[in-house]
XYZ file of C-alpha atoms in Angstrom:
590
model
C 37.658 -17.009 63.125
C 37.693 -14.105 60.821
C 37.729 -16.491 57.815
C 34.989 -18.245 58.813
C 33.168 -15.729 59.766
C 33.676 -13.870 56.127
C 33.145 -17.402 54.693
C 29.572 -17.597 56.440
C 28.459 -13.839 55.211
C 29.586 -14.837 51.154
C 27.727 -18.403 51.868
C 24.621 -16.261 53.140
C 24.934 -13.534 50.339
C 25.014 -16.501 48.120
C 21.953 -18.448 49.458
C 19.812 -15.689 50.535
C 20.222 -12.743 47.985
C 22.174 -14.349 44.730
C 20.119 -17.866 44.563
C 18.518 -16.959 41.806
C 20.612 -15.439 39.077
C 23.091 -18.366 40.153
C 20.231 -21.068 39.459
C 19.652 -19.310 36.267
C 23.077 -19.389 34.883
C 23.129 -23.379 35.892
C 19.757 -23.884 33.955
C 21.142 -22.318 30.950
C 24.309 -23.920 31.232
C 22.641 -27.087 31.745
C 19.769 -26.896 29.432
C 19.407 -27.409 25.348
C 16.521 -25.578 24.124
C 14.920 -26.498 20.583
C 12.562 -24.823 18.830
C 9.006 -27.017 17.453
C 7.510 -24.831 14.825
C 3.720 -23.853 14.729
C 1.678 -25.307 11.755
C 0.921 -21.535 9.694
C -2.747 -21.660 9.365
C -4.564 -21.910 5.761
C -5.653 -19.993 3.698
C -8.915 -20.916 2.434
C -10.894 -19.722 -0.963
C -14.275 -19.102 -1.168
C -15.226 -22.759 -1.704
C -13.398 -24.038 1.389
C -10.700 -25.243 -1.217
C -7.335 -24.905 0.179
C -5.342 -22.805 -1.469
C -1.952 -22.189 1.290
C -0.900 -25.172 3.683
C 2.263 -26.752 5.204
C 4.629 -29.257 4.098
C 6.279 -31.365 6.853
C 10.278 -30.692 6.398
C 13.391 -31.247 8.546
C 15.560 -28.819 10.343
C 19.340 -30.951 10.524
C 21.445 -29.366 13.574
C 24.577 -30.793 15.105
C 25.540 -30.061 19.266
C 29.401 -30.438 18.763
C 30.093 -31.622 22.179
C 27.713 -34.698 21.817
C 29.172 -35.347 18.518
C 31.642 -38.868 18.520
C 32.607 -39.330 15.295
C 33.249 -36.287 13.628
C 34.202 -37.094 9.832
C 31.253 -39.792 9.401
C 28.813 -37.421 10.212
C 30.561 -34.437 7.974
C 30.096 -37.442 5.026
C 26.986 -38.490 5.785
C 24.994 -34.476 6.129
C 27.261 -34.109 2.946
C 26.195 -36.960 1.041
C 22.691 -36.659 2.281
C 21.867 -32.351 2.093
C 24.575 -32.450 -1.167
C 26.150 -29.480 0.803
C 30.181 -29.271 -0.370
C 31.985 -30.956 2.603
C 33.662 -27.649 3.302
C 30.448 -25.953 4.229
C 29.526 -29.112 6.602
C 32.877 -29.160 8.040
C 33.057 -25.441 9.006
C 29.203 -25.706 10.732
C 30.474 -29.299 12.130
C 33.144 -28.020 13.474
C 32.291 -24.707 15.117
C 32.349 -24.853 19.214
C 28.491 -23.433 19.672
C 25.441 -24.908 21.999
C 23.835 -26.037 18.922
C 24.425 -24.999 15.704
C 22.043 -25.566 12.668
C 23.195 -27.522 9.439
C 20.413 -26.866 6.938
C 16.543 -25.606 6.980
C 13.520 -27.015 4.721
C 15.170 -30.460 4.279
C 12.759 -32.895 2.419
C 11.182 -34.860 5.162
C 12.370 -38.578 3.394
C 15.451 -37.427 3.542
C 15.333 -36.155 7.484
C 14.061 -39.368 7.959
C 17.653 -41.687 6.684
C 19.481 -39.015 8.811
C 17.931 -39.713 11.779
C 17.951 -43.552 11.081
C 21.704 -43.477 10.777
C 21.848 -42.749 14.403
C 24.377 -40.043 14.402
C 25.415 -38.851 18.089
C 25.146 -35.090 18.107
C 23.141 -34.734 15.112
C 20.028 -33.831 15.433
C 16.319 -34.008 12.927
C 13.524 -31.821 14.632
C 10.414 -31.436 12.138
C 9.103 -27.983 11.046
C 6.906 -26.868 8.127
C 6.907 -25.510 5.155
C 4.610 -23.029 3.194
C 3.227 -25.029 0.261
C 0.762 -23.732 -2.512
C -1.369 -26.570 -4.285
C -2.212 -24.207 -7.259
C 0.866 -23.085 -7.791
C 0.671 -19.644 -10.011
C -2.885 -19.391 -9.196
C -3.776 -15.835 -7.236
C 0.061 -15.390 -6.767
C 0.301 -11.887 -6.197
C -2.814 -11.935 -3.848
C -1.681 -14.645 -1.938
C 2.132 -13.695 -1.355
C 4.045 -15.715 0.025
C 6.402 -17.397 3.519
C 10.141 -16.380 4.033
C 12.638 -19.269 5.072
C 11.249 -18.163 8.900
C 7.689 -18.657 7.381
C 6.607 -15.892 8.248
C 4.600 -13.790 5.361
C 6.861 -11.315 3.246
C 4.064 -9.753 0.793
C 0.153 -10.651 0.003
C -2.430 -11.824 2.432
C 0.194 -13.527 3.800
C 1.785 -10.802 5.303
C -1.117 -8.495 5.656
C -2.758 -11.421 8.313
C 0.427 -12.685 9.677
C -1.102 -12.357 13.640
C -4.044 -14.563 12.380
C -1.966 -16.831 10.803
C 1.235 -17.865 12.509
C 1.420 -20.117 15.452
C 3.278 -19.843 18.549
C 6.354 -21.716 18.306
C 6.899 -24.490 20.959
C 10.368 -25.968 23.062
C 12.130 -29.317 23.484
C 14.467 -28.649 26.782
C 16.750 -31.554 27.551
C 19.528 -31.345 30.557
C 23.030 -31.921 29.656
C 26.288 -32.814 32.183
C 29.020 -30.077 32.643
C 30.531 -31.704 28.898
C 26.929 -30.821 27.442
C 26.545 -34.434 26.948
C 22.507 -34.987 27.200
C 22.096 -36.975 30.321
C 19.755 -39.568 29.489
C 17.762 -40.743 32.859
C 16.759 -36.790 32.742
C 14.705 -37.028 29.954
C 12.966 -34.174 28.398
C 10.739 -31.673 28.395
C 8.729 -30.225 25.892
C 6.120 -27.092 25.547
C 3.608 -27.996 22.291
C 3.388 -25.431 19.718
C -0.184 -24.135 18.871
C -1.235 -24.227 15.158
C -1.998 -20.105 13.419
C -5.864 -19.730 12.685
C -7.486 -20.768 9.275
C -7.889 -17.298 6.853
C -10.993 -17.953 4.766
C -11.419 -15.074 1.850
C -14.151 -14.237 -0.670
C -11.778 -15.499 -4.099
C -12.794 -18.085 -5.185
C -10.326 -20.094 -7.032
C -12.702 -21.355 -10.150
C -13.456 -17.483 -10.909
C -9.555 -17.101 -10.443
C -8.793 -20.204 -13.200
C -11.726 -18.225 -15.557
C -9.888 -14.916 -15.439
C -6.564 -15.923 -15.805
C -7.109 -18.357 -18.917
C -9.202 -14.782 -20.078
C -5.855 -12.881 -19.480
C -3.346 -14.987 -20.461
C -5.128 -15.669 -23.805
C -5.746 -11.973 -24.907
C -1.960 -10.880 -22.993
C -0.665 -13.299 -26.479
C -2.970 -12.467 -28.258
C -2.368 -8.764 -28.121
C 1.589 -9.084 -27.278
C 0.286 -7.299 -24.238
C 3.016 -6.202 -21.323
C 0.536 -7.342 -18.643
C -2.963 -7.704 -18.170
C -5.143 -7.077 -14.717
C -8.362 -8.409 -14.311
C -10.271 -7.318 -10.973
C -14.050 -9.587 -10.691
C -15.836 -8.194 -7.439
C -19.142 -8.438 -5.784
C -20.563 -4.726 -6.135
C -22.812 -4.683 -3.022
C -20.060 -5.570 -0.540
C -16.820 -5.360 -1.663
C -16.207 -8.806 -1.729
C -13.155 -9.976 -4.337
C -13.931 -12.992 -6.207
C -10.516 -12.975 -8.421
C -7.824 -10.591 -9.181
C -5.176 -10.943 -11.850
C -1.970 -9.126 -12.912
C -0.549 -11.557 -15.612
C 2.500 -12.745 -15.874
C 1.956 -14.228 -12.626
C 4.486 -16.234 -10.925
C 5.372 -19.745 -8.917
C 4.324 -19.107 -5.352
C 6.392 -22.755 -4.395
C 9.318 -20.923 -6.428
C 9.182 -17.086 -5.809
C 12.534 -16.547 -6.391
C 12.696 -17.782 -10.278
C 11.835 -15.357 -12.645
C 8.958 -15.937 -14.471
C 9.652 -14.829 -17.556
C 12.324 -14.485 -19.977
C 10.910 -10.129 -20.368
C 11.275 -10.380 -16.730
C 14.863 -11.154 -16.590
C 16.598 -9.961 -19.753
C 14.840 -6.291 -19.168
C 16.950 -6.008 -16.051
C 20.043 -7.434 -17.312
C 20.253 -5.553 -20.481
C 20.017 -2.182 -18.499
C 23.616 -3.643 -17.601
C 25.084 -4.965 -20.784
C 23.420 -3.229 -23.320
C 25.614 -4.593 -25.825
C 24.514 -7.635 -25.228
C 21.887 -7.212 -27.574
C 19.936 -11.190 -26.792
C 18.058 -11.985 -24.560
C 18.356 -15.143 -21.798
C 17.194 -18.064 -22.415
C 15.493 -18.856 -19.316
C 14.902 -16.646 -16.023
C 16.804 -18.172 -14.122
C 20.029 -18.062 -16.355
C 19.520 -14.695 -16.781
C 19.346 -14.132 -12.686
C 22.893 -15.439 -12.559
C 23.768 -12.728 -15.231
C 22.407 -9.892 -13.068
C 23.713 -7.991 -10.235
C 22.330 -8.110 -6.356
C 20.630 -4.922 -7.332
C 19.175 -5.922 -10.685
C 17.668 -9.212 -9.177
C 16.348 -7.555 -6.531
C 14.482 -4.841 -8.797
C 13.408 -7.973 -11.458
C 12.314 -9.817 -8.014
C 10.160 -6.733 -6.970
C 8.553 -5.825 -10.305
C 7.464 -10.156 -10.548
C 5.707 -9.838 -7.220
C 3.849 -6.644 -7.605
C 0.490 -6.443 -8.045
C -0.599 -3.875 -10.967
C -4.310 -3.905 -9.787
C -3.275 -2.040 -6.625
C 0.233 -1.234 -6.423
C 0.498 0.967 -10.021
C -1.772 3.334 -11.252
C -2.650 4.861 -14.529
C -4.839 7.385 -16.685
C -8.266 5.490 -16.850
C -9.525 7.187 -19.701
C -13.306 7.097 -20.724
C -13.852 4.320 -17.771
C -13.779 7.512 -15.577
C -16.929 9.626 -17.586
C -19.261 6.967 -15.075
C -17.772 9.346 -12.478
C -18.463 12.015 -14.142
C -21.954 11.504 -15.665
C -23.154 10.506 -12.197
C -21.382 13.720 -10.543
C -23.613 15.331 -13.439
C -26.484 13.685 -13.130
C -26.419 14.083 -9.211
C -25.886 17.683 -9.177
C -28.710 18.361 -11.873
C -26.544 19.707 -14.579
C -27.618 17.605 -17.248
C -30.172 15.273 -17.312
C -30.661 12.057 -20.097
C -32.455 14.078 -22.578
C -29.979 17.154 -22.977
C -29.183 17.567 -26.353
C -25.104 18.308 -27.291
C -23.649 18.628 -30.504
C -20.268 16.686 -31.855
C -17.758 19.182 -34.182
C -15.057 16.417 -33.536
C -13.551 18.813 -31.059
C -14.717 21.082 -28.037
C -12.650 24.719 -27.444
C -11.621 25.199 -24.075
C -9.581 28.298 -23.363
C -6.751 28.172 -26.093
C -6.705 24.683 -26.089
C -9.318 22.899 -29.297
C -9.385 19.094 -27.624
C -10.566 16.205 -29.667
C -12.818 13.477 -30.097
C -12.018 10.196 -30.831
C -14.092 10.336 -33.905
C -12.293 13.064 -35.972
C -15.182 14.069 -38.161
C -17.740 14.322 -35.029
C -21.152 12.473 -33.441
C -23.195 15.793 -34.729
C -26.276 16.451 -32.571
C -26.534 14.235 -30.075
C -28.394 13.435 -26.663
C -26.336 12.609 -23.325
C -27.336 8.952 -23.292
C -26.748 8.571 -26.816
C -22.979 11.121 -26.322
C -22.292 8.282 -23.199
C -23.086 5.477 -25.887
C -21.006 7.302 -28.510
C -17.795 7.963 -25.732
C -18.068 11.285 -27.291
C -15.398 13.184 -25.223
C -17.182 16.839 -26.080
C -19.948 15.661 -24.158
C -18.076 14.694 -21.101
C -16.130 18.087 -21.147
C -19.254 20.240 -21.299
C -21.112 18.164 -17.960
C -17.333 19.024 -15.925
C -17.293 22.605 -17.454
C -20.889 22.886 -16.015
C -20.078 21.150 -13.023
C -17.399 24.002 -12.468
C -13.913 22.730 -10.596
C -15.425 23.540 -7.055
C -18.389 21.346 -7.764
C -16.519 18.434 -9.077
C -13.916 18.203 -6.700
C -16.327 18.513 -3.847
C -17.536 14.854 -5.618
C -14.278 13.751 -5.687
C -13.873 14.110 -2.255
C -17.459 12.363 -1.888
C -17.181 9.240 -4.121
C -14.064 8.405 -2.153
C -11.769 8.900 -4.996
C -9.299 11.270 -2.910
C -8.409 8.563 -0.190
C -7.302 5.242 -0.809
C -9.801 2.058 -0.725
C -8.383 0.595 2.254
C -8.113 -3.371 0.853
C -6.717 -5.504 3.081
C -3.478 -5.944 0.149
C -0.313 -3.722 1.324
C 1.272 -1.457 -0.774
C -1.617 0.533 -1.907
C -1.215 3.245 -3.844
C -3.158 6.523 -3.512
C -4.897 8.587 -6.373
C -2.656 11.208 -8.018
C -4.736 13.922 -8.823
C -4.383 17.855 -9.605
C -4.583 19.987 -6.378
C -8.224 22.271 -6.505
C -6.257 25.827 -6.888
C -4.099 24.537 -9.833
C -7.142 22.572 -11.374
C -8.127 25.315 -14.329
C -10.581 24.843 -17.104
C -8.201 22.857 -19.430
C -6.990 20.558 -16.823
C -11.428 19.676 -15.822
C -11.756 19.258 -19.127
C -9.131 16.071 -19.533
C -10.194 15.040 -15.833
C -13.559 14.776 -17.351
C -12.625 12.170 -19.975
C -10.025 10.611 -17.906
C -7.219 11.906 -18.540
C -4.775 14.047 -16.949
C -4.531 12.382 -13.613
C -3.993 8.356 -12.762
C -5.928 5.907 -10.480
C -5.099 2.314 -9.142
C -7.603 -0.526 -10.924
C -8.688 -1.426 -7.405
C -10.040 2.114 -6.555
C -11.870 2.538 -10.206
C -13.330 -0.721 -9.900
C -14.772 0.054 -5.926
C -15.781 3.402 -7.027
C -17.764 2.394 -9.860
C -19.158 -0.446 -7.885
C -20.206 1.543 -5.266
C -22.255 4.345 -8.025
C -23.939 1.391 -9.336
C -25.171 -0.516 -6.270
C -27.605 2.010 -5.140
C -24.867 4.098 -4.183
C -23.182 3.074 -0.900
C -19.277 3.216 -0.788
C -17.587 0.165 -0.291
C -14.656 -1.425 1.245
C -13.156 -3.756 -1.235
C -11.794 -6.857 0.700
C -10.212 -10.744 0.697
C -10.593 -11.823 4.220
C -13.792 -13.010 5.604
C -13.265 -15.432 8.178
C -10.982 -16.920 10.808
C -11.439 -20.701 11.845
C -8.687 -22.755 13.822
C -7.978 -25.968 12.564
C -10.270 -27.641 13.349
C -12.855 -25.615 11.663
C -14.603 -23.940 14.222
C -15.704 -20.288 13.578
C -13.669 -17.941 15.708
C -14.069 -14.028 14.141
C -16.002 -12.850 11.102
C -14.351 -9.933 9.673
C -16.289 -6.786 9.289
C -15.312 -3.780 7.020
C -16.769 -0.471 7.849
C -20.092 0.195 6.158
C -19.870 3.168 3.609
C -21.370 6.454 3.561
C -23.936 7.247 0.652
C -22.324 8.520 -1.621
C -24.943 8.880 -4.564
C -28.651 9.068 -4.833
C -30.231 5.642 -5.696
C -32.643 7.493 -7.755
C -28.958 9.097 -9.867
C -27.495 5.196 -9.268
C -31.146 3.626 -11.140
C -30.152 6.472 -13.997
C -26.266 5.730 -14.214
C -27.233 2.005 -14.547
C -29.695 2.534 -17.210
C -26.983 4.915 -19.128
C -24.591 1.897 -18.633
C -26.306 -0.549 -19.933
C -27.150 1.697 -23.317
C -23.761 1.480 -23.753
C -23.395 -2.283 -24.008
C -26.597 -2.323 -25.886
C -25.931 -0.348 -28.841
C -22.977 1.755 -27.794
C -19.342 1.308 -27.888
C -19.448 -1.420 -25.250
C -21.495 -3.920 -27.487
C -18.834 -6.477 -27.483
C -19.570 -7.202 -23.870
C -23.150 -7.537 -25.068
C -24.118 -11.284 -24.117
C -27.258 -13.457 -24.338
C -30.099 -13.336 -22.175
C -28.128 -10.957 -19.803
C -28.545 -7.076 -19.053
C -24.935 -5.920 -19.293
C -24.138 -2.213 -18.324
C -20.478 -1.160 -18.742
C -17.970 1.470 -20.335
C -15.164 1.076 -22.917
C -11.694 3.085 -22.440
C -9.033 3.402 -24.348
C -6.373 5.825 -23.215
C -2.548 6.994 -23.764
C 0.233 6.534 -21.619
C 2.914 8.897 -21.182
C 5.156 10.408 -22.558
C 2.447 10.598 -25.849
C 5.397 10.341 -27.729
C 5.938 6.579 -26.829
C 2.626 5.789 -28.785
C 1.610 3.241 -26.431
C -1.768 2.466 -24.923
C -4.007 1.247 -22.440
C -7.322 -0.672 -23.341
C -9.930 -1.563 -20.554
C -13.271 -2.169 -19.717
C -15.530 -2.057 -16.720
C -18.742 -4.391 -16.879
C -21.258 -5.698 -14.675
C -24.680 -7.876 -14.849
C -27.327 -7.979 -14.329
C -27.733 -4.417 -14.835
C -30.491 -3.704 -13.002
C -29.726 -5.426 -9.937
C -25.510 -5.578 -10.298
C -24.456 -8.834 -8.452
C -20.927 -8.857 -10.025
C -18.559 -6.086 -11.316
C -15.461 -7.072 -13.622
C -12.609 -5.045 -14.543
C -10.049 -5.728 -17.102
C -6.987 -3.303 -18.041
C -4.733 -4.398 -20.856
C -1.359 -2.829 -20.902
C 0.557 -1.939 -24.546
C -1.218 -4.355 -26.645
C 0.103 -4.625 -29.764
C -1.973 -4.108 -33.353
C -6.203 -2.830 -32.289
C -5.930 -1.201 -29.398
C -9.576 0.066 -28.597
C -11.071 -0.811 -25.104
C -14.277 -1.855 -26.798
C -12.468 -4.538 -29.353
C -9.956 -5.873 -27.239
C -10.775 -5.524 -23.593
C -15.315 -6.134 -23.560
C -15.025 -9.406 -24.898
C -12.693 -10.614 -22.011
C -15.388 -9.863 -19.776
C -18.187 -11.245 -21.944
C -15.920 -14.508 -21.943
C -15.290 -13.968 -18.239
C -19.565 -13.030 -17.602
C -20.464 -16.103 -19.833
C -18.638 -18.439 -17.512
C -19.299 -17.017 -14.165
C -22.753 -15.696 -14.415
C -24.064 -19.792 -14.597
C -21.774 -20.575 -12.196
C -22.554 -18.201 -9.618
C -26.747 -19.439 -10.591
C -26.796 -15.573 -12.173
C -30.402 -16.507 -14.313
C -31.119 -14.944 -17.742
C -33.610 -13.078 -17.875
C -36.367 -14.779 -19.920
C -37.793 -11.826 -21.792
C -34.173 -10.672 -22.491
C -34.054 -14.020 -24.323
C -36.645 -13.685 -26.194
C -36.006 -10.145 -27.356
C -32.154 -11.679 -28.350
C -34.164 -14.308 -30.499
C -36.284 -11.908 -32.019
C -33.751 -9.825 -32.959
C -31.767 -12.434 -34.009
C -33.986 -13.069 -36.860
């Protein structure tokens, strides 16, 4: 009685307060659960052209207590995955639930694996990240980790809009974990990640690429960044940071520099250099491939910054210009040098402009100029616009990894150190933010948020969100922006920027040509900011070429990649000429 009456209380703890947790550990030893992968969204350009999609691949798994024959289906995933049979044997062989074989198996060959038949081998289908252009806006796109999920580029920065929820195949198994047949199977569908649509548009992207790549050889250039943006809203229509690199392939270095720089840091007695990137990989340590991996995926345009030079006297002329300390008809006069303190700084041109005006000192890049406007200005004054154009915080582009504006402190700015700030040197700023600022002086004035994304679709290409971007502050007059455009396009007119100068077009822009450090190194930096039509700016286009070998002026090397750029995009993007411009070109011409 006493037995029975203990057996009855354990039967009722059982039924009454355990039922649960007991059903649960029966459903999981009973059940097999598969993952289906979500379909990542797209990523769409400008143009609706597709520019990141899926590939259909094959996960291969093996359950080891379904499996019958053992050694044919260790030759056949061997034969098939080319896998050495000692890999496939250990996986085979291990005592798990389910254990997975290989990832990213070309779907053909899934297919003759699952038409051999194989009991306990398994072919679910999952995707791939695939990139139809290849190279083409590598670093802006990023790209998918063997999980697909993004690692760096857009792809990362809108992974929630992108990925997919993930769905199940559950299937019920006897106390062997043999499947039982008559039970069937259930399955929960995965749901597809959202379409990204962003402002690049890939034909822009193609244009400023060729532009880089041709004057990168050209010049025997380390890099070259190109930055082509819409100035009234931020929008990006292409960024470049040549060498680029395979977005199907972003683990094989790109270039031969790429490799052999890291590898030689090991063997520097090596003394030659690889002959491919992926030879010299092999060569390197974990560390050194890691470091050549990083420095191939950065992006330059918003990840590195550097001393703009005379790019950065727009931000000075309209801090100037705003505050009332000079005004276009001031007259200056060129020695070849300005005295400030102890220190005699130079101008470019040894021998001096002589008596000059301020439009004609901002057409001449006459650095004396610049330094008297900042030493007028006074540190408070120009720091306070600093602060106001923006250039203190960072841009806030929806790219990670965004570096921030390194810039003297107010109390340790002194008269010396306004006078290089006022010429651009002295202190270092990302592409990305000189390009924004400037846009944002020359569109009237309103600050900007420069950005990629502008809409998310689902698949089926139904509008779901429009991205929005907070709307600047006013940052500048539009009576001092109407001025700074005017000074601008002086400069491309008859100034140092005439190589930019281009047909039909009003052209406003600035030439720079600056040195990195130490000074020592005698290396350079050659850029130029340009936009059109001047009086109305509808696109902005920056390009920064880094240690070019041979001419190194902004105004030689780095204006006529944006005239080549301009003289593409302006037709495309139904930019008209201006028909009195063209007839004052003709006119002129004779």
């Amino acid at each position: 009685m006493l037995a029975l009456v203990f057996l009855a209380g354990r039967l009722m703890k059982l039924m009454l307060f355990e039922s649960e947790y007991y059903a649960k550990k029966a459903q999981d030893l009973h059940e097999r659960e598969r993952d289906i992968k979500a379909a990542r969204g797209r990523i769409l350009d400008a143009c609706g052209n597709v520019l990141a999609t899926n590939q259909t691949v094959c996960t291969i798994s093996v359950i080891h207590s379904q499996i019958e024959d053992p050694e044919a289906v260790i030759r056949a995933l061997t034969e098939e995955l080319g896998l050495s049979e000692e890999t496939v044997r250990k996986r085979v062989e291990k005592r798990s639930s389910i254990e997975r074989i290989e990832t990213n198996v070309d779907k053909e060959i899934g297919d003759r694996i699952r038409e051999m038949n194989l009991a306990g081998v398994k072919v679910d289908e999952d995707f791939k990240r695939w990139y139809p252009y290849g190279t083409l806006a590598s670093k802006v796109l990023g790209f998918t980790g063997g999980d697909n999920q993004g690692i760096v580029g857009l792809e990362v920065k809108y992974e929630d809009i992108l990925k997919g929820s993930d769905g199940k195949i559950l299937t019920l198994t006897d106390a062997r974990g043999v499947e039982l047949p008559e039970a069937g199977e259930s399955r929960l569908e995965p749901i597809a990640g959202n379409d990204l649509c962003i402002s690049l548009d890939a034909n822009i992207q193609k244009f400023a690429e060729q532009a880089a790549e041709k004057v990168m050889e050209k010049k025997s250039a380390d890099r070259v960044s190109i930055i082509i943006m819409r100035p009234s809203n931020g929008e990006i229509l292409a960024m470049v940071d040549v060498p680029e690199f395979d977005l199907n392939n972003p683990f094989e270095l790109n270039s031969v520099d790429a490799a052999a720089d890291t590898a030689t840091q090991a063997e520097s007695d090596a003394g030659q250099e690889e002959s491919a990137g992926t030879d010299a990989a092999e060569a390197m340590t974990d560390a050194e491939r890691q470091d050549a991996w990083n420095r191939m995926w950065r992006n330059g345009c918003i990840n590195d910054t550097y001393e703009p030079g005379s790019t950065f006297k727009i931000i000075t002329a309209s801090a100037g210009l705003e505050e009332g300390v000079v005004s276009l008809t001031d007259q200056f006069s060129c020695p070849g040098y300005k005295i400030v303190e102890d220190r005699k700084i130079r101008c470019h041109k040894v021998v001096g402009h002589g008596s000059e005006n301020f439009v004609q000192g901002a057409q001449n890049s006459c650095n004396p100029v610049f330094i008297e406007v900042g030493l007028r200005l006074g540190v408070e004054r120009y720091y306070h616009y600093f602060e106001q154009f923006g250039l203190l915080s960072k841009t806030g582009i929806d790219l990670p990894g965004e570096a921030a504006t390194i810039m003297h402190k107010m109390e340790n700015m002194g008269q010396v150190e306004l006078a290089t700030v006022a010429f651009g040197q002295s202190f270092q700023i990302t592409p990305i933010q000189l390009i924004t600022t400037v846009s944002s002086l020359i569109n009237g004035g309103r600050r900007i948020t420069p950005h990629f994304g502008v809409e998310v679709r689902d698949n089926e290409g139904t509008l779901l969100k429009v991205l929005e971007y907070p709307e600047g502050e006013q940052i500048l007059s539009e009576e001092t922006s109407e001025k700074l455009r005017y000074v601008l396009e002086q400069v491309v007119d008859g100034g140092s920027g005439k190589n930019a100068y281009l047909e039909g077009y009003h052209v406003g822009g600035k030439t720079a040509t600056s040195e990195t450090l130490p000074r020592s190194a005698n290396k350079y930096i050659s850029s130029f900011i340009g936009f059109a039509p001047a009086d109305d700016p509808q696109v902005i286009g920056l390009c920064v070429i880094h240690n070019p070998q041979g001419v190194y002026y902004g105004g030689t090397i780095a204006a006529p990649v944006i005239r080549e750029i301009f003289s593409n995009i302006l037709p495309y993007l139904e930019i008209e000429k201006d028909e009195m411009r063209e007839i004052q070109d003709v006119t002129s011409d004779h």
